[in-house]
Every structure is written in structure tokens, then in C-alpha cells.
Tab-separated table of N, CA and C in Angstrom:
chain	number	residue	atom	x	y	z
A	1	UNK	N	-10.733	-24.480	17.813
A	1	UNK	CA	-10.080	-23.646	18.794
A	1	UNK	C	-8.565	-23.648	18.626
A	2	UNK	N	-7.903	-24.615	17.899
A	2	UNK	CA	-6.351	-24.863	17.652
A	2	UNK	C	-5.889	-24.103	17.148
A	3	UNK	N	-6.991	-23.214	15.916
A	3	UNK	CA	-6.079	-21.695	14.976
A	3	UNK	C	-6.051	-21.213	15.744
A	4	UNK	N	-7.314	-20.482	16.525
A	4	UNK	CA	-7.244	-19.180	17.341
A	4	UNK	C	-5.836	-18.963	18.624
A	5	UNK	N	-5.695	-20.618	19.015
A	5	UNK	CA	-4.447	-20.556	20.102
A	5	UNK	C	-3.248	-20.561	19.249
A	6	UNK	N	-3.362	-20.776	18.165
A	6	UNK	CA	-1.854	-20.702	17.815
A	6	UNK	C	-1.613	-19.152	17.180
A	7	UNK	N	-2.693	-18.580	16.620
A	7	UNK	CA	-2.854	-17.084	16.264
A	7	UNK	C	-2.527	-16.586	17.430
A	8	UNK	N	-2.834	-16.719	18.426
A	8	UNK	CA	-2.779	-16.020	19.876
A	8	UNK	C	-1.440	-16.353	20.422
A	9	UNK	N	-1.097	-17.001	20.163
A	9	UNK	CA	1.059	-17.253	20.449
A	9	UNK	C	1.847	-16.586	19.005
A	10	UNK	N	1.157	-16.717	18.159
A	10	UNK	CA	2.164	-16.391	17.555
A	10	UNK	C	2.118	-14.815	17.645
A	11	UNK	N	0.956	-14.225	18.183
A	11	UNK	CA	0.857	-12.352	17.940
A	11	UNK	C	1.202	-11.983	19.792
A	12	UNK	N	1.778	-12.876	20.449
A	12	UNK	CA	2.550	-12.409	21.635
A	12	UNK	C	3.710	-12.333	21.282
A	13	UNK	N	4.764	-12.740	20.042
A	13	UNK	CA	6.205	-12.121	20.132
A	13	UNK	C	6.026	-11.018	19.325
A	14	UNK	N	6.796	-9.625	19.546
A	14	UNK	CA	6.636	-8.876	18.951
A	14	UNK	C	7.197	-8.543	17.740
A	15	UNK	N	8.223	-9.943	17.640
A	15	UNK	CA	9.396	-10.261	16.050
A	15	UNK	C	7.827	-10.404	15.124
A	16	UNK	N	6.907	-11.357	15.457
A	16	UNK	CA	5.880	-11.793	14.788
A	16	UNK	C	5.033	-10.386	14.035
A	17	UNK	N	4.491	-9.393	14.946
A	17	UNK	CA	4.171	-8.408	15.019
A	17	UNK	C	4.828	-7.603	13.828
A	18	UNK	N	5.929	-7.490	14.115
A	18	UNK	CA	6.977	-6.772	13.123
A	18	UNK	C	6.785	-7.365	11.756
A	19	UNK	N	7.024	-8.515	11.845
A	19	UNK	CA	6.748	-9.586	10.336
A	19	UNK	C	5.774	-8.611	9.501
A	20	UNK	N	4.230	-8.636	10.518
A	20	UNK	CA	3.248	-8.221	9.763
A	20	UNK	C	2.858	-7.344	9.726
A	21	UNK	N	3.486	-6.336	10.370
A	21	UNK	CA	3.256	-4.617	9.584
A	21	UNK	C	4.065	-4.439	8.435
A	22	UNK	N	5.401	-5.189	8.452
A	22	UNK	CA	6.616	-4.785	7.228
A	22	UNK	C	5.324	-5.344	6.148
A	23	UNK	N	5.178	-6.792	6.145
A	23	UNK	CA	4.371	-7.229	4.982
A	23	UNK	C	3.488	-6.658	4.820
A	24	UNK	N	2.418	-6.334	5.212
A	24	UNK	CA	1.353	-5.386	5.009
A	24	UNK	C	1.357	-3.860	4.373
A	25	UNK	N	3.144	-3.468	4.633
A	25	UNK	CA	2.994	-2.086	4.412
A	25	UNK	C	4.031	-2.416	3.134
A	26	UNK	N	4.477	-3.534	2.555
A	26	UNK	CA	4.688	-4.098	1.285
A	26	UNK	C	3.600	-4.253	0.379
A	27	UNK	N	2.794	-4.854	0.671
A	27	UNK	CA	1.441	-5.337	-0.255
A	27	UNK	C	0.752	-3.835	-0.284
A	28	UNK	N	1.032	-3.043	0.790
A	28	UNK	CA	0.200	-1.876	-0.481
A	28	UNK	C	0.702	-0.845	-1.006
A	29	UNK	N	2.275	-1.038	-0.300
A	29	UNK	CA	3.012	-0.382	-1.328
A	29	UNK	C	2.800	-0.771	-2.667
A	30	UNK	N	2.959	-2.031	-2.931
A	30	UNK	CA	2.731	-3.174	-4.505
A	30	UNK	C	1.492	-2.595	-4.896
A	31	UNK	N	0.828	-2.687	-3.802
A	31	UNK	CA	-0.905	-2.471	-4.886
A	31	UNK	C	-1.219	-0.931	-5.006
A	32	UNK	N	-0.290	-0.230	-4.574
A	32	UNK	CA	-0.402	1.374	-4.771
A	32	UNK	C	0.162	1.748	-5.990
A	33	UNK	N	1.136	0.907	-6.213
A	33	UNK	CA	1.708	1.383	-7.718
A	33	UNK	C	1.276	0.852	-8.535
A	34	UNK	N	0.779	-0.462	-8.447
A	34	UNK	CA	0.070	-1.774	-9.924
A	34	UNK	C	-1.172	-0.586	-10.032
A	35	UNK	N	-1.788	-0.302	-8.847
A	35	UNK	CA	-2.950	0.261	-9.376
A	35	UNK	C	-2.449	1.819	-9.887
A	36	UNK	N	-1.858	2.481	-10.017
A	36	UNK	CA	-1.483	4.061	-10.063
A	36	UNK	C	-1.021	3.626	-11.629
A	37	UNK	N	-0.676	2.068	-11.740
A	37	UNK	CA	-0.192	2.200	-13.314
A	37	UNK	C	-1.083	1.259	-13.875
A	38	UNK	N	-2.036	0.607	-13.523
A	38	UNK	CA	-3.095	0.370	-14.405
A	38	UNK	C	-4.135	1.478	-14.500
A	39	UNK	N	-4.459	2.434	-13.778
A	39	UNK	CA	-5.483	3.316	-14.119
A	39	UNK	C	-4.665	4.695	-15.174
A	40	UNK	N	-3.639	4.674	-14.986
A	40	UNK	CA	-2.460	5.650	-15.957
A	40	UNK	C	-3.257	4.885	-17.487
A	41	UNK	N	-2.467	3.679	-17.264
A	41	UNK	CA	-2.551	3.044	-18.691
A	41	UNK	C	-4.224	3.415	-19.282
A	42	UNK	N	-5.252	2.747	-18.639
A	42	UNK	CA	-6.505	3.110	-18.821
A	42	UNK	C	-7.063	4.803	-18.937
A	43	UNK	N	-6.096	5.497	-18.603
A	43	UNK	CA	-6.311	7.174	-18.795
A	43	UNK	C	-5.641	7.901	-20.362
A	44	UNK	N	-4.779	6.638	-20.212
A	44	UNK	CA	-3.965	7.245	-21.434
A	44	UNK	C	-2.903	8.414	-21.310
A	45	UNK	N	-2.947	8.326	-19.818
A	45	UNK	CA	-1.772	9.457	-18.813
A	45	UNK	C	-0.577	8.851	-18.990
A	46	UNK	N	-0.357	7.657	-19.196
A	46	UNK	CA	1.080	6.824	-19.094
A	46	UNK	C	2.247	7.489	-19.523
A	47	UNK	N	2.901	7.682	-18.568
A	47	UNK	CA	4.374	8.439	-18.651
A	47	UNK	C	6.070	7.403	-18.234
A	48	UNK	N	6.673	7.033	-19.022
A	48	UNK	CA	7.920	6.329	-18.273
A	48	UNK	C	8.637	7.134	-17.106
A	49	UNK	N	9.112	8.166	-17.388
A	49	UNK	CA	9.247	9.110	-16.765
A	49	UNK	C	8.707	8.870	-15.216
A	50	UNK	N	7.636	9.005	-15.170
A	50	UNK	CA	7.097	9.343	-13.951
A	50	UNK	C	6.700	7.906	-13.084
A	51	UNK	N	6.366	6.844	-13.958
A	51	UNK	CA	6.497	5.642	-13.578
A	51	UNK	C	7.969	5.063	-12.495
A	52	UNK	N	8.866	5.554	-13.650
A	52	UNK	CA	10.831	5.346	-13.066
A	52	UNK	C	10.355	5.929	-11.684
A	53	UNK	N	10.384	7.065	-11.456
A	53	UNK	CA	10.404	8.025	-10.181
A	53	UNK	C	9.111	7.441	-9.234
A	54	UNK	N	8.091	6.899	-9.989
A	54	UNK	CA	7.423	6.305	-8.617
A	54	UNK	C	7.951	4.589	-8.052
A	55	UNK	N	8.266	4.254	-9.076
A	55	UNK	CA	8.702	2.884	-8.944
A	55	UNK	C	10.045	3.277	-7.737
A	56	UNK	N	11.078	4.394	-8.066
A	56	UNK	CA	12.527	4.641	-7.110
A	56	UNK	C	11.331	4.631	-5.801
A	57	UNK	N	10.781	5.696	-5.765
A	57	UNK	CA	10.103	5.921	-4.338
A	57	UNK	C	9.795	5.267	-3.601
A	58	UNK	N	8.976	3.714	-4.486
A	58	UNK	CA	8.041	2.979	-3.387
A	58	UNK	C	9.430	2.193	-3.242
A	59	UNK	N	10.391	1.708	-3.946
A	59	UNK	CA	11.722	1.072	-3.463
A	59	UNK	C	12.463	1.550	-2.184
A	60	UNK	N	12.881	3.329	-2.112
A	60	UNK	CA	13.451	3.731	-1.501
A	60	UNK	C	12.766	3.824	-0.191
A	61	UNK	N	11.291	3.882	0.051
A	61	UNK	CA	10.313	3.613	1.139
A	61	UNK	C	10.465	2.596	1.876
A	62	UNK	N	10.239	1.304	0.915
A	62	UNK	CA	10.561	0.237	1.462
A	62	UNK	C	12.156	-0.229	1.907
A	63	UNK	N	13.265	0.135	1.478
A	63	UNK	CA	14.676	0.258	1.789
A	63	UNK	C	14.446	0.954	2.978
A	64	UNK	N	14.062	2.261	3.318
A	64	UNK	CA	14.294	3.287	4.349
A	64	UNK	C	13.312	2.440	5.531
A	65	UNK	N	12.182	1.790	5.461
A	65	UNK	CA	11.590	1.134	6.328
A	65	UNK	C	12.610	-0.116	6.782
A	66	UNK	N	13.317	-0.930	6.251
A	66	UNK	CA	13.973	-1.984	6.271
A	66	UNK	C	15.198	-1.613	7.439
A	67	UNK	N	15.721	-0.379	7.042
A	67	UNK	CA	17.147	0.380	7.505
A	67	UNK	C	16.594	1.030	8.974
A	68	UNK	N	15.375	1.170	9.297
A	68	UNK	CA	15.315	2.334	10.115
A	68	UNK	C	15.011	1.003	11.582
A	69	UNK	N	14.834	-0.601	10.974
A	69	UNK	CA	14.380	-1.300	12.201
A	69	UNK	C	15.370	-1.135	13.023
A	70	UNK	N	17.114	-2.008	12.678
A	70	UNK	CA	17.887	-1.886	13.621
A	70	UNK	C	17.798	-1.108	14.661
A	71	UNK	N	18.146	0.626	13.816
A	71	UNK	CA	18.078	1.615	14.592
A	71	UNK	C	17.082	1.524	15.641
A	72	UNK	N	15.872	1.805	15.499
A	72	UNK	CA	14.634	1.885	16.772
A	72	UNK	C	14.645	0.684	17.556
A	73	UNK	N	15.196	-0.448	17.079
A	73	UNK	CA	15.632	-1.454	18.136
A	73	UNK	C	16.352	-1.347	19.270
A	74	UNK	N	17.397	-0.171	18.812
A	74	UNK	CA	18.295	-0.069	20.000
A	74	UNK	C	17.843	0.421	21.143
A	75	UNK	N	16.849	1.142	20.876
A	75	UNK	CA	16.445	1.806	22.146
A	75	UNK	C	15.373	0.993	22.722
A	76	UNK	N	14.903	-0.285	22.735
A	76	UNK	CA	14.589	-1.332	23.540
A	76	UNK	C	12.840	-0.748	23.504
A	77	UNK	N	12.624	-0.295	24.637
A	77	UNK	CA	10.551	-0.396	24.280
A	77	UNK	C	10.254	0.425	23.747
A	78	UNK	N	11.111	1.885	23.933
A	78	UNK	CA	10.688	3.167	23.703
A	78	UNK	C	10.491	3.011	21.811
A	79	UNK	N	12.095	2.045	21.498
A	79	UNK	CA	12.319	2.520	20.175
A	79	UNK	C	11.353	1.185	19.504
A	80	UNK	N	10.950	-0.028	19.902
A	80	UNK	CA	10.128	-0.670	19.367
A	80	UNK	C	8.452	-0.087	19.161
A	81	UNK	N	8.209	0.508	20.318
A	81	UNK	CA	6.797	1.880	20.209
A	81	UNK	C	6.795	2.104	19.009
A	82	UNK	N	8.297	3.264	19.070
A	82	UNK	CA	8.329	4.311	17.771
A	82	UNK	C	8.503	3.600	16.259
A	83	UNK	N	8.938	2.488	16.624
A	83	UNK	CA	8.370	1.841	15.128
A	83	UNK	C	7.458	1.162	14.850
A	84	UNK	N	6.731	0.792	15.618
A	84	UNK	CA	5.488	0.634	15.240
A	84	UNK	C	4.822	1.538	14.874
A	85	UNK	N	4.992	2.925	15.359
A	85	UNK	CA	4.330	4.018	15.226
A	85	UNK	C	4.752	4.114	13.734
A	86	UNK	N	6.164	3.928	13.154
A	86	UNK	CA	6.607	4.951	12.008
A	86	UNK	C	6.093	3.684	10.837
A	87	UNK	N	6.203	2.598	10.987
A	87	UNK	CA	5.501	1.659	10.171
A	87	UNK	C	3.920	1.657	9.533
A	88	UNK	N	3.442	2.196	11.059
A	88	UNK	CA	1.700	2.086	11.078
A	88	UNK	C	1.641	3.808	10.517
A	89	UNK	N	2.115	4.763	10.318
A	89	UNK	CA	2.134	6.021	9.737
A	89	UNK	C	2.884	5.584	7.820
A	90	UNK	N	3.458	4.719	7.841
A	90	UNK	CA	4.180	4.507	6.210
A	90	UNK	C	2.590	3.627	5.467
A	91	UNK	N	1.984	2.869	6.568
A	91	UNK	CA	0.613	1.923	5.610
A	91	UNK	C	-0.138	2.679	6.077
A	92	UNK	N	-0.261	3.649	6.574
A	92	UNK	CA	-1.539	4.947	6.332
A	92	UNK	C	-1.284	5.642	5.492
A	93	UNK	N	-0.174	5.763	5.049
A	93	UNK	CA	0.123	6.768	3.876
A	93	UNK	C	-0.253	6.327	2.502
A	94	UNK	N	0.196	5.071	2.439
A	94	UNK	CA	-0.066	3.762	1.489
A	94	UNK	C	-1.625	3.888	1.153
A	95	UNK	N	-2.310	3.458	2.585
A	95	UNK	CA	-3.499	3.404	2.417
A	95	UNK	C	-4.565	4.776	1.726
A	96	UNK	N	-3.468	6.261	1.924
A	96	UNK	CA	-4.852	6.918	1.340
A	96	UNK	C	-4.171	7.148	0.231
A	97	UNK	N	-3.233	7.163	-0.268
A	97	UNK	CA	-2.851	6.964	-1.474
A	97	UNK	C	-3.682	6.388	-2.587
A	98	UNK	N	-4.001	5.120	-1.899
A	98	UNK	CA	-4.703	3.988	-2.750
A	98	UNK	C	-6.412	4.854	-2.799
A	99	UNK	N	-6.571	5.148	-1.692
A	99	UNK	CA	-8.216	6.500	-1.242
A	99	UNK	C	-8.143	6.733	-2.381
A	100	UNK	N	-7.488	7.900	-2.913
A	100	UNK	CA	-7.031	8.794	-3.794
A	100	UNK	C	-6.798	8.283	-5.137
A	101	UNK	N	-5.978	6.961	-5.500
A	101	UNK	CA	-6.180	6.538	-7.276
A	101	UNK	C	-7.689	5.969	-6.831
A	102	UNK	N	-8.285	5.254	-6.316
A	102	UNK	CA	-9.750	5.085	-6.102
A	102	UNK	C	-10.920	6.161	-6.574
A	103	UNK	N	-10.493	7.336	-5.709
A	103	UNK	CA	-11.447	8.260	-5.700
A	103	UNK	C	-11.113	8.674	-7.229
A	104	UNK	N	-9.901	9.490	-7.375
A	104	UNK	CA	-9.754	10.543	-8.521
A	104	UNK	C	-9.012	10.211	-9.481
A	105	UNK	N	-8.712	8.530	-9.500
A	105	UNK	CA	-8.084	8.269	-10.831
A	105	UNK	C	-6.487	8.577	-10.241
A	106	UNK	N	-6.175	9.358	-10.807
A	106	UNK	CA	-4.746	10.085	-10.727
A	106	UNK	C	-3.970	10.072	-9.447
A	107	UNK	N	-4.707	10.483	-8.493
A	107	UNK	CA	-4.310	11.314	-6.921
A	107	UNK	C	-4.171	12.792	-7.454
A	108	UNK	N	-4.514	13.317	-8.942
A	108	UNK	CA	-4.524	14.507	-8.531
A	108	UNK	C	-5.294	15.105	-8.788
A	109	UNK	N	-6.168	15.022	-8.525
A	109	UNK	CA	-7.854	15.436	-8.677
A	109	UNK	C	-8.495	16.085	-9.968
A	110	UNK	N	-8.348	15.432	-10.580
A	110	UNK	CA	-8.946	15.975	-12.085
A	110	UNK	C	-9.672	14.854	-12.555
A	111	UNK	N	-10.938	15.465	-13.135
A	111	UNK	CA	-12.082	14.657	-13.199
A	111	UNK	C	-12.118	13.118	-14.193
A	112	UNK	N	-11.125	11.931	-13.807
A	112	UNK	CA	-11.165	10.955	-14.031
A	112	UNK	C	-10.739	9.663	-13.001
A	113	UNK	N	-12.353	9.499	-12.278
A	113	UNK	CA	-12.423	8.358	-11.350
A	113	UNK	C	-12.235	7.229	-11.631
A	114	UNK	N	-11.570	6.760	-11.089
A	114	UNK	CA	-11.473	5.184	-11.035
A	114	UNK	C	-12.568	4.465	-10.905
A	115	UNK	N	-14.078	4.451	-10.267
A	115	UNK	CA	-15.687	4.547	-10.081
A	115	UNK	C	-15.707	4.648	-11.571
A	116	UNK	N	-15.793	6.120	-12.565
A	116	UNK	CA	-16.026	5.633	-13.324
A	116	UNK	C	-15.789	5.096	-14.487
A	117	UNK	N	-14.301	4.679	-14.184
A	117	UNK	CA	-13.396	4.091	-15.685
A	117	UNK	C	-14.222	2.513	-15.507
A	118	UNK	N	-14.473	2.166	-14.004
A	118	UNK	CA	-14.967	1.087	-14.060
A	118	UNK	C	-16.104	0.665	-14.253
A	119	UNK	N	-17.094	1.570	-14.081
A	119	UNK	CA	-18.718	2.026	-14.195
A	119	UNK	C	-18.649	1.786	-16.198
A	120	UNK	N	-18.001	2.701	-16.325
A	120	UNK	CA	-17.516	2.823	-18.289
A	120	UNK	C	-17.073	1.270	-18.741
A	121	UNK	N	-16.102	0.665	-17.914
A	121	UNK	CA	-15.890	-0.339	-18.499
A	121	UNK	C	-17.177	-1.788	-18.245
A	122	UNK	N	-17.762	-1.206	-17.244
A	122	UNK	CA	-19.161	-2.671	-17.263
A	122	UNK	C	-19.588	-2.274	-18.366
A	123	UNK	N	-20.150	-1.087	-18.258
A	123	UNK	CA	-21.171	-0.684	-19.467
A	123	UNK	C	-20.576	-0.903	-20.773
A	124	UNK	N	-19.201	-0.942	-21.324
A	124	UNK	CA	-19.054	-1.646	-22.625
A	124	UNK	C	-18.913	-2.565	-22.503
A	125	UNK	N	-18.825	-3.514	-21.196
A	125	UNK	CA	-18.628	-5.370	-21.794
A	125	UNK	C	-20.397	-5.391	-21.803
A	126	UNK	N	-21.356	-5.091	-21.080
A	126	UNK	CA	-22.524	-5.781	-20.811
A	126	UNK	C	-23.256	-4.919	-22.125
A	127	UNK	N	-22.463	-3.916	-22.526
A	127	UNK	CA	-23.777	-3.426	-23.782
A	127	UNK	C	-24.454	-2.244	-23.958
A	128	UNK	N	-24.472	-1.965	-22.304
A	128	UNK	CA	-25.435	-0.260	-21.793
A	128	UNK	C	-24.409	1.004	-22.207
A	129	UNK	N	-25.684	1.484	-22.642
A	129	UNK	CA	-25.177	2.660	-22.791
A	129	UNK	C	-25.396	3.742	-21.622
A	130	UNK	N	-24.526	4.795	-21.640
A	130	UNK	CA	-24.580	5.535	-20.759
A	130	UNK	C	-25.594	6.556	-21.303
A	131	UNK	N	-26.770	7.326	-20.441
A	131	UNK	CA	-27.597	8.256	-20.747
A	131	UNK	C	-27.143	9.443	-20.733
């Protein structure tokens, strides 16, 4: 019962709260791009180019999330709301992002899934062939 009470104090300050949407909407920023450039590499799509410009983005995301706390602080409940709101809208974005190299490989819908680069890759370590 000692985790659950100390989980339960520590998610009544709302500094705590804050901690773990920023981190959360870090880790999939991270895992939105590791994965957008390991399935590139595995497509044989790999571009520097376009890598640079996604790598600025998920930086400048995370900078513009960092910059925008002060601000919504000032305005005391209203503006702590609205960032929770604009945080929990930046790891939904994150999140279907990640939907999307999942579903279609790319995010831009042309017929190479991530399903089956990985489906392709069992079947050459274990041996099967595809019918």
C-alpha cells in the first residue's frame, strides 16, 4: 500500500503532473522519429535532407512546448487548464503519427507497412516463405 500512497501525493501537485506530460510527450517525440528513421532505412526511402528537417521539427516542438509553460502559467488555473490541454493535444499528435509509421510505413500512405516489413522480416530469419 506504500507505492500507491506515495503515487497518490506525488500526482496531487500539479508541478508533478507537468513533469509527466513534458516527459511523455518527449519519449514519443524520440520514438516518432527513431521509428520514422528506422523504417526509412528498412524502405530504402532514406533521405538526409528530410531527416535534418524532421529532426529541426521534433526539436523546435519540443523548444516551443518548453517556452509556452511560463507563459500559460501566468494566467494561474485558466492558463495551467490550457496547458494541459496544449501538451495533451502535442502527445496526440505524437501519438498518431507513430498510428501512421505503424500502419503505412511512411505516414504517407503508399503501400509499405510497417506489419509487413516486419511480417517479411520473421519470415527471413525463421525460413518461411511467403505464398
Amino acid at each position: 500500500m506504500e507505492m500507491i500512497d506515495w503515487l497518490q501525493n506525488l500526482l496531487q501537485n500539479n508541478n508533478t503532473k507537468l513533469y509527466v506530460f513534458i516527459v511523455v510527450y518527449i519519449f514519443a517525440n524520440m520514438f516518432d522519429f527513431i521509428l520514422g528513421y528506422v523504417i526509412s532505412i528498412f524502405n530504402g526511402t532514406y533521405s538526409s535532407k528530410k531527416m535534418k528537417i524532421g529532426l529541426a521539427t521534433k526539436l523546435g516542438m519540443i523548444l516551443l512546448c518548453i517556452i509556452i509553460i511560463p507563459v500559460f502559467l501566468m494566467f494561474d488555473v485558466l492558463g495551467l487548464a490550457t496547458l494541459f490541454l496544449v501538451i495533451g493535444a502535442f502527445i496526440a499528435n505524437e501519438l498518431w503519427s507513430i498510428i501512421n509509421h505503424i500502419k503505412s510505413g511512411q505516414g504517407d500512405g503508399k503501400d509499405h507497412s510497417a506489419l509487413d516489413m516486419l511480417s517479411n522480416l520473421i519470415n527471413k530469419i525463421t525460413g518461411n516463405k511467403e505464398d
